[in-house]
């Protein structure tokens, strides 16, 4: 059966980077950005759509909605949706919470939430980086929030999203080797430390405000 126009529109798409591939240099090198966005993220989108083609009614749901209740996903594609839907949502977040000439101290509501939960920004950074270093193998380190706006650090393996735990991913850092290995080799702590130089607090404040609705 031919796809209807509506179904075509509902296929998940790879969003373009919101800045140039070299824009996050020297923190994240251009070659890594090309591989990470054009190959890795693109593959998650392609594989998510391929899985959903087996249950076309699920094309109507957002990727976030799919992740929110993985038990509702048919078993034959549940793993694929978890991994590739997670990969798509996680990376879409990741590109947007970074920007050239980012960094600095947090401001606005997220600064208050971090202060309330961790005391001060430096303590939060140290705990976040430690969680990133401590995630064995591939995964993510997150600042996640609940509906009340309380925030906490967690790490997840593979492409698992805090959404599947009923939490809002306010921001996260990708600690898969593909995110840093070309420039930092096996020095994950160095990557985690440098990454704060490209963080986009304006976007994070938007995500934090939206998470409380
Ligand atoms: Mn990645």
Coordinates of C-alpha atoms and ligand atoms in Angstrom, one line a residue:
X1 CA 0.0 0.0 0.0
X2 CA 1.3 3.4 -0.9
X3 CA 2.0 5.8 2.0
X4 CA -0.5 8.6 2.5
X5 CA 0.8 12.1 2.6
X6 CA 0.1 12.2 6.3
X7 CA 2.2 9.1 6.9
X8 CA 5.0 10.6 4.9
X9 CA 4.9 13.7 7.0
X10 CA 4.9 11.7 10.3
X11 CA 8.2 9.9 9.5
X12 CA 10.9 11.0 11.9
X13 CA 13.5 13.3 10.4
X14 CA 17.1 14.2 11.1
X15 CA 17.1 17.8 12.2
X16 CA 19.9 19.9 10.9
X17 CA 22.5 21.2 13.3
X18 CA 21.6 24.6 14.7
X19 CA 25.1 25.8 13.9
X20 CA 28.1 25.0 11.6
X21 CA 29.9 21.7 12.1
X22 CA 33.0 23.6 13.1
X23 CA 31.2 26.0 15.4
X24 CA 32.0 24.1 18.6
X25 CA 35.8 24.0 18.0
X26 CA 38.0 23.6 19.9
X27 CA 35.8 21.8 22.4
X28 CA 34.2 19.5 19.9
X29 CA 36.1 19.0 16.6
X30 CA 34.4 19.4 13.2
X31 CA 35.1 15.8 12.2
X32 CA 33.4 14.4 15.3
X33 CA 30.4 16.6 14.7
X34 CA 30.1 15.3 11.1
X35 CA 30.3 11.7 12.2
X36 CA 28.1 12.1 15.2
X37 CA 25.3 14.0 13.4
X38 CA 25.5 12.7 9.8
X39 CA 26.2 9.1 10.6
X40 CA 25.2 8.2 14.2
X41 CA 22.1 10.4 14.6
X42 CA 21.0 9.8 11.1
X43 CA 21.2 6.0 11.7
X44 CA 19.0 6.3 14.8
X45 CA 16.4 8.1 12.7
X46 CA 16.5 5.6 9.9
X47 CA 16.3 2.6 12.2
X48 CA 13.5 4.2 14.2
X49 CA 11.4 4.7 11.0
X50 CA 12.2 1.2 9.8
X51 CA 11.0 -0.3 13.1
X52 CA 7.8 1.8 13.1
X53 CA 7.1 0.8 9.5
X54 CA 6.2 -2.6 11.0
X55 CA 3.5 -0.9 13.1
X56 CA 2.5 2.1 11.0
X57 CA 0.0 3.4 13.5
X58 CA 2.9 4.3 15.8
X59 CA 4.2 6.8 13.2
X60 CA 1.5 9.2 14.6
X61 CA 3.2 9.4 18.0
X62 CA 6.1 11.6 18.8
X63 CA 9.4 9.9 19.7
X64 CA 9.0 11.3 23.2
X65 CA 5.5 9.6 23.5
X66 CA 7.0 6.3 22.3
X67 CA 9.6 6.5 25.0
X68 CA 7.2 7.5 27.8
X69 CA 5.5 4.1 27.8
X70 CA 7.8 1.5 26.3
X71 CA 5.6 -1.3 27.6
X72 CA 2.9 -0.2 25.3
X73 CA 5.2 -0.7 22.3
X74 CA 4.8 -4.1 20.5
X75 CA 7.4 -6.5 21.7
X76 CA 8.9 -7.1 18.3
X77 CA 10.0 -3.5 18.0
X78 CA 10.3 -2.5 21.6
X79 CA 14.1 -2.8 21.7
X80 CA 14.5 -0.9 18.4
X81 CA 12.3 1.9 19.6
X82 CA 14.1 2.1 23.0
X83 CA 17.5 2.3 21.3
X84 CA 16.7 4.3 18.2
X85 CA 13.9 6.5 19.5
X86 CA 16.1 7.2 22.5
X87 CA 19.0 7.9 20.2
X88 CA 16.9 10.3 18.1
X89 CA 15.5 12.2 21.1
X90 CA 18.8 12.3 23.0
X91 CA 20.8 13.7 20.1
X92 CA 18.1 16.3 19.1
X93 CA 18.4 17.5 22.7
X94 CA 22.2 17.4 22.6
X95 CA 22.7 19.6 19.6
X96 CA 20.4 22.2 21.0
X97 CA 21.8 22.5 24.5
X98 CA 25.2 23.4 23.0
X99 CA 26.2 26.5 21.2
X100 CA 29.4 28.3 20.1
X101 CA 30.7 30.7 22.8
X102 CA 28.5 29.0 25.3
X103 CA 29.5 28.1 28.9
X104 CA 29.8 30.2 31.9
X105 CA 27.7 30.0 35.0
X106 CA 24.0 29.1 34.8
X107 CA 21.5 31.8 35.0
X108 CA 17.7 32.1 35.5
X109 CA 15.5 29.4 37.0
X110 CA 17.9 26.5 36.3
X111 CA 20.6 28.2 38.3
X112 CA 18.1 28.4 41.2
X113 CA 17.2 24.7 40.8
X114 CA 20.8 23.6 40.7
X115 CA 21.6 25.7 43.8
X116 CA 18.7 24.3 45.7
X117 CA 19.6 20.7 44.8
X118 CA 23.4 20.8 45.0
X119 CA 24.4 23.9 47.0
X120 CA 26.5 25.5 44.3
X121 CA 27.4 25.2 40.6
X122 CA 30.9 23.8 41.2
X123 CA 29.6 21.0 43.4
X124 CA 27.0 20.2 40.8
X125 CA 29.5 20.1 38.0
X126 CA 31.8 17.8 39.9
X127 CA 29.0 15.4 40.6
X128 CA 27.7 15.5 37.1
X129 CA 31.2 14.8 35.7
X130 CA 31.8 12.0 38.2
X131 CA 28.5 10.4 37.1
X132 CA 29.7 10.7 33.5
X133 CA 33.0 9.1 34.2
X134 CA 31.3 6.4 36.2
X135 CA 28.9 5.3 33.5
X136 CA 30.5 2.1 32.4
X137 CA 30.6 1.7 28.6
X138 CA 28.2 3.7 26.5
X139 CA 25.5 6.0 27.8
X140 CA 24.5 9.4 29.0
X141 CA 24.8 11.6 32.1
X142 CA 21.8 13.8 32.8
X143 CA 20.3 16.5 34.8
X144 CA 16.7 15.4 34.9
X145 CA 13.7 17.0 36.5
X146 CA 10.3 16.0 37.8
X147 CA 7.0 17.8 37.4
X148 CA 7.7 19.9 40.5
X149 CA 10.9 21.2 39.0
X150 CA 13.2 19.3 41.4
X151 CA 16.3 18.2 39.6
X152 CA 18.7 15.3 40.0
X153 CA 21.7 13.8 38.3
X154 CA 21.4 10.4 36.8
X155 CA 23.2 8.3 34.2
X156 CA 21.7 5.8 31.7
X157 CA 23.2 3.1 29.6
X158 CA 23.0 3.0 25.8
X159 CA 20.4 5.4 24.5
X160 CA 18.0 5.0 27.4
X161 CA 16.1 8.2 28.1
X162 CA 15.0 9.6 31.5
X163 CA 11.6 10.0 29.8
X164 CA 11.2 6.2 30.2
X165 CA 11.6 6.7 34.0
X166 CA 8.9 9.4 34.1
X167 CA 11.5 12.2 34.3
X168 CA 12.2 15.2 32.0
X169 CA 15.7 15.3 30.5
X170 CA 16.7 18.9 31.1
X171 CA 20.1 18.4 29.6
X172 CA 22.6 15.6 29.1
X173 CA 26.0 14.8 27.9
X174 CA 26.8 11.9 25.5
X175 CA 29.5 9.7 27.0
X176 CA 29.6 7.2 24.1
X177 CA 33.1 7.0 22.7
X178 CA 31.8 8.3 19.4
X179 CA 31.2 11.6 21.1
X180 CA 34.8 12.3 22.0
X181 CA 37.2 9.6 20.9
X182 CA 38.7 11.3 17.9
X183 CA 39.9 14.3 19.9
X184 CA 40.1 13.1 23.5
X185 CA 40.9 9.4 22.8
X186 CA 40.2 7.5 26.1
X187 CA 40.3 10.7 28.2
X188 CA 36.6 10.9 29.0
X189 CA 37.1 13.1 32.1
X190 CA 38.9 15.7 30.0
X191 CA 36.0 15.7 27.5
X192 CA 33.4 16.1 30.3
X193 CA 35.3 19.0 31.8
X194 CA 35.8 20.8 28.5
X195 CA 32.2 20.3 27.4
X196 CA 30.9 23.0 29.9
X197 CA 32.5 25.5 27.5
X198 CA 29.8 24.9 24.9
X199 CA 26.7 24.6 27.1
X200 CA 23.7 26.7 26.2
X201 CA 22.0 27.9 29.4
X202 CA 19.3 29.8 27.5
X203 CA 18.1 26.7 25.8
X204 CA 18.4 24.7 29.1
X205 CA 16.2 27.3 30.8
X206 CA 13.6 26.9 28.1
X207 CA 13.7 23.1 28.5
X208 CA 13.5 23.4 32.3
X209 CA 10.5 25.8 32.2
X210 CA 8.7 23.5 29.7
X211 CA 9.3 20.5 32.0
X212 CA 7.3 22.0 34.8
X213 CA 4.1 22.4 32.7
Ligands
LIG1 MN1 26.0 10.0 20.4

